[in-house]
Short mmCIF file of C-alpha atoms in Angstrom, two decimals:
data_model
loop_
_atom_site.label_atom_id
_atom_site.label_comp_id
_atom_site.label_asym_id
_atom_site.label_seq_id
_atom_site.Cartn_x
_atom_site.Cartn_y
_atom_site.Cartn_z
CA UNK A 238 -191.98 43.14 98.23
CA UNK A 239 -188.59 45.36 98.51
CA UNK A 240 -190.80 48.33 99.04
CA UNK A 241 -193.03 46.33 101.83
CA UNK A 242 -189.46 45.52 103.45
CA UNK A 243 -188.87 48.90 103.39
CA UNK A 244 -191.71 50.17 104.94
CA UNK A 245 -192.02 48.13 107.60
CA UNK A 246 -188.28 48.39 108.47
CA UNK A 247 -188.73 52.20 108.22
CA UNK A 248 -191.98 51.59 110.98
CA UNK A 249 -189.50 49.92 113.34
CA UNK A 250 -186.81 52.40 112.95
CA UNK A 251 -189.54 55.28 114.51
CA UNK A 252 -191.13 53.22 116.95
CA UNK A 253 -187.30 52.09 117.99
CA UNK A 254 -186.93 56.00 118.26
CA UNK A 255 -190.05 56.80 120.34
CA UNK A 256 -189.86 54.44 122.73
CA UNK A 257 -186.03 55.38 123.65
CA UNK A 258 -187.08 58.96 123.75
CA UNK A 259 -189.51 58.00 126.50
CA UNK A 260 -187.11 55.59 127.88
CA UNK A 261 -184.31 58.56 128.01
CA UNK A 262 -187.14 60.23 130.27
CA UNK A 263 -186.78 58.08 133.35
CA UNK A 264 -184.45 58.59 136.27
CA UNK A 265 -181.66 56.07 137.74
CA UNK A 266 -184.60 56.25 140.96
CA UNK A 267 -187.42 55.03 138.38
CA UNK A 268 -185.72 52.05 136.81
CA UNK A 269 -184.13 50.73 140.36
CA UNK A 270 -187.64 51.13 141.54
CA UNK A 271 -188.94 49.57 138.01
CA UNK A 272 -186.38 47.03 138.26
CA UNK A 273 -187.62 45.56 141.58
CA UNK A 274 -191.14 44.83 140.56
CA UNK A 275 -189.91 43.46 137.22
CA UNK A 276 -187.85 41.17 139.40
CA UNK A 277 -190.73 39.80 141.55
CA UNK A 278 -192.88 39.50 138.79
CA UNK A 279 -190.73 37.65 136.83
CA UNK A 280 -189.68 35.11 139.58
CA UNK A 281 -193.74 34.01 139.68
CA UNK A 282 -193.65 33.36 135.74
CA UNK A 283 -193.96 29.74 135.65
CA UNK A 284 -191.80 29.81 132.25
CA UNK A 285 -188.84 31.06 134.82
CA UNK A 286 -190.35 29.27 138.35
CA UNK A 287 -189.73 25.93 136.78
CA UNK A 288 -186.36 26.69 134.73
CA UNK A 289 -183.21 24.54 135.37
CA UNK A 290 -181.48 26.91 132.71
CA UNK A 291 -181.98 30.29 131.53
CA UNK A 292 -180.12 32.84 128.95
CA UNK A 293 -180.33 36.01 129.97
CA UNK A 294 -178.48 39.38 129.76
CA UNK A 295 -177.21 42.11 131.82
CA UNK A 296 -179.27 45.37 131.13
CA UNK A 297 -177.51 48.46 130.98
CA UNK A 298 -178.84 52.36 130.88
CA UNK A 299 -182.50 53.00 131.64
CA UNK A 300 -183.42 49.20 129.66
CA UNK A 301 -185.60 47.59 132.17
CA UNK A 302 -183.76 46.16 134.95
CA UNK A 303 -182.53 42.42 135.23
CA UNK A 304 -179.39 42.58 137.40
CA UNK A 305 -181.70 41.91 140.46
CA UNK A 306 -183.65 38.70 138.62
CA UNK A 307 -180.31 37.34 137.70
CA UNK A 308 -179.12 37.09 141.46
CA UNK A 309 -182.25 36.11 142.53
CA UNK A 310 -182.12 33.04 139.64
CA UNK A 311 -178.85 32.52 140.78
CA UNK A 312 -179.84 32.42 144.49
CA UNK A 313 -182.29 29.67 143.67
CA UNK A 314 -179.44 27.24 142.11
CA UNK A 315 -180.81 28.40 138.64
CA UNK A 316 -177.59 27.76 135.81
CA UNK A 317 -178.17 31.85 133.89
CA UNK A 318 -176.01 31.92 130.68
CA UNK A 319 -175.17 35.89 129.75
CA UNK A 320 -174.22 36.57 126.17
CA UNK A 321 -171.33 37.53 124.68
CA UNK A 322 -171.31 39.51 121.51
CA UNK A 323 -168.85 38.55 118.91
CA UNK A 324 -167.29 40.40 116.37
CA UNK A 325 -169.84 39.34 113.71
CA UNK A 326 -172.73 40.30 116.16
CA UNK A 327 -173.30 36.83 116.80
CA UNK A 328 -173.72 35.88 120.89
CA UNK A 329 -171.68 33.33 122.54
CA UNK A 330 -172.33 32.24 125.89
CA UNK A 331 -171.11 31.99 129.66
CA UNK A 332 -172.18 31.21 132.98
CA UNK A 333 -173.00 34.33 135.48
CA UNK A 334 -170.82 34.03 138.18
CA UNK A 335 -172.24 37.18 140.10
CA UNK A 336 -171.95 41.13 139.79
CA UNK A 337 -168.08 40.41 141.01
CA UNK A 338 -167.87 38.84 137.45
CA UNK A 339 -169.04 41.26 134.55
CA UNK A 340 -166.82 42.91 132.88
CA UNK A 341 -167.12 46.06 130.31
CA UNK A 342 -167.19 45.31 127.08
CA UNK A 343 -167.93 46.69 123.97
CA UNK A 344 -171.21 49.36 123.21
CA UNK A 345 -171.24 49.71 127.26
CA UNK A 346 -172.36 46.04 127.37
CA UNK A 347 -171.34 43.94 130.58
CA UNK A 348 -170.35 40.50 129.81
CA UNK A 349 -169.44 37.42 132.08
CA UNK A 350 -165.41 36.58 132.62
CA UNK A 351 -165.82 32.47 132.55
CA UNK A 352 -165.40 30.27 130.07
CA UNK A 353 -167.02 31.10 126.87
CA UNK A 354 -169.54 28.08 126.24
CA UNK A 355 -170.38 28.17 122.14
CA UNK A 356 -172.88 29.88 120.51
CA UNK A 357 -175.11 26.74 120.67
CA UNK A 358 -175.08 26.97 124.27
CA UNK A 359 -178.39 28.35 123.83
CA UNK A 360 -180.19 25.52 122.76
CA UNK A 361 -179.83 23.35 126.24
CA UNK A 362 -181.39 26.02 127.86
CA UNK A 363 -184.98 26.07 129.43
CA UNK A 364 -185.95 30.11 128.98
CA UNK A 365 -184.67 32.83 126.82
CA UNK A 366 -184.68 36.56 128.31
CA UNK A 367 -184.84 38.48 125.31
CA UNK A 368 -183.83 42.33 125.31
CA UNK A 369 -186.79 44.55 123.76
CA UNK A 370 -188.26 47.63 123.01
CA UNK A 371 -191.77 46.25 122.69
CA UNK A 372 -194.19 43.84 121.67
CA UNK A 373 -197.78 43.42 120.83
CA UNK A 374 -200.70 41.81 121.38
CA UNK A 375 -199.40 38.71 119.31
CA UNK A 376 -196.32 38.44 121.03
CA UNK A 377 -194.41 40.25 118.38
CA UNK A 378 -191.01 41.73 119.79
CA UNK A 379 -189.52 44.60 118.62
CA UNK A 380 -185.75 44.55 119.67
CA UNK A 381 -182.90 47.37 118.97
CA UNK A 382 -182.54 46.24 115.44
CA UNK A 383 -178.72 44.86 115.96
CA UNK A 384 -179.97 41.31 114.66
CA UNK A 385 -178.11 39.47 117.43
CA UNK A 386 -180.78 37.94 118.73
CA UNK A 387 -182.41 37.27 115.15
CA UNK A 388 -179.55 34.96 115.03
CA UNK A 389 -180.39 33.41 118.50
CA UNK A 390 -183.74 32.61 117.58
CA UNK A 391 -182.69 30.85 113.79
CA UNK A 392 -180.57 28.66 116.19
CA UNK A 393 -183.25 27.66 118.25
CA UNK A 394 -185.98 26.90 115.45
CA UNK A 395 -182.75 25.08 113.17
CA UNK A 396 -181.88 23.22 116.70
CA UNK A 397 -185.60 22.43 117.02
CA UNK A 398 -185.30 23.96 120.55
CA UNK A 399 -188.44 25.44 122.01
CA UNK A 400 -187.17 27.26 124.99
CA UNK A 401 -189.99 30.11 126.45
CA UNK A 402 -188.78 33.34 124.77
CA UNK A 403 -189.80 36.35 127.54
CA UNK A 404 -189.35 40.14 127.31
CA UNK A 405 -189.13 42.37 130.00
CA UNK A 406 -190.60 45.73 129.14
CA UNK A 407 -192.03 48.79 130.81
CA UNK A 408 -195.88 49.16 130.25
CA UNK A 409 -196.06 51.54 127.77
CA UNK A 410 -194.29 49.49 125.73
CA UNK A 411 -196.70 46.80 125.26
CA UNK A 412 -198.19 48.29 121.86
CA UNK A 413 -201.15 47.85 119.69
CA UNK A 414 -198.62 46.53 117.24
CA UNK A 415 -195.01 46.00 116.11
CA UNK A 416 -194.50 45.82 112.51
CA UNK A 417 -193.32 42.66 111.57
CA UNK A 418 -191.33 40.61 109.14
CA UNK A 419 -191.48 37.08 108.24
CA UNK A 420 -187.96 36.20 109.98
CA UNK A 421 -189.28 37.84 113.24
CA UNK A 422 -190.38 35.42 116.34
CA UNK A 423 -193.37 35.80 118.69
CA UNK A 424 -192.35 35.71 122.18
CA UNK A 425 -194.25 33.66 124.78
CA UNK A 426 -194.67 35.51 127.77
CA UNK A 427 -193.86 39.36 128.63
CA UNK A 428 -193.25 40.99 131.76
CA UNK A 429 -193.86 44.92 133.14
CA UNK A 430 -194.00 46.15 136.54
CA UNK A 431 -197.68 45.85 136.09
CA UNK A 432 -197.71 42.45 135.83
CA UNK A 433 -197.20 39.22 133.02
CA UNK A 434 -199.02 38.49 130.13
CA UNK A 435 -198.40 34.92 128.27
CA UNK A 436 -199.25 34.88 124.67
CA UNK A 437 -200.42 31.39 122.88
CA UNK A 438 -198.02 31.22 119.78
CA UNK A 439 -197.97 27.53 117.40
CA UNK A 440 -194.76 25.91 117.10
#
């Protein structure tokens, strides 16, 4: 079993590294441009069209863009909690206020300046942006291996919380597979600047 672990954790760790390298390859002008149709597309999700609530998070570097989907959630009265990372990698939770209100914080993150709401914020919420580097034809997300979200999703399932989990990707980065372990979560819908795909997961 330790050796299956180990394998499969040693599968992430190269397919965490090949997708960044390609990720490194894009320009500022690609992921505004990216960002845009990411936007749209996610706006038309009906996971997001109907959402009262939704925890998202502020992308930074070439990750696919969500600054302009947050103001445009915003815009339509939508409540968007953005994360804040603790010191034991845990996230704790505050409203988004608007660009005016991020502030740098710690591994080049951006993080809301209101109150901080509890980590079980999370669990009133109606959708889940997830960060990502991939995921598969099951819905099987690979994140960036910091196990914040890992923790996020524990919450949920111990809450007995079903929020829709989606990850915005680019389109090479929906995979044949991600190589999965039995803590990891499917997600329920992804989006690329191609388009969504929803994936039927059982609670």
């Amino acid at each position: 079993m330790n050796t299956d672990k180990s394998g499969k954790t040693s599968a992430k760790g190269s397919l965490r590294r090949e997708l960044l390298a390609v990720r490194a390859l894009l320009t500022k002008e690609d992921a505004l441009r990216a960002a845009a149709v990411l936007a749209d597309a996610a706006l038309h999700l009906p996971e997001l069209a109907d959402a009262r609530t939704v925890a998202a998070y502020v992308s930074v570097g070439r990750e696919p863009g969500t600054r302009a989907l947050l103001e445009a959630l915003r815009g339509r009265g939508v409540r968007v909690l953005l994360p804040v990372l603790l010191a034991d990698n845990d996230l704790d939770w505050a409203a988004y206020e608007g660009p005016a209100h991020l502030l740098p914080a710690g591994r080049g993150l951006l993080e809301p300046d209101g109150p901080r709401l509890g980590p079980d914020a999370v669990i009133a919420t109606d959708a889940v942006l997830l960060p990502g580097l991939a995921v598969d034809g099951a819905g099987m997300r690979l994140g960036r291996g910091g196990g914040s979200y890992d923790r996020v999703l524990a919450r949920l399932t111990a809450a007995g919380a079903h929020p829709s989990l989606v990850v915005l990707l680019y389109e090479n980065e929906v995979v044949a597979r991600v190589p999965s372990e039995p803590h990891d979560h499917p997600v329920d819908a992804v989006v690329t600047p191609a388009g969504a795909r929803r994936f039927v997961n059982p609670l």
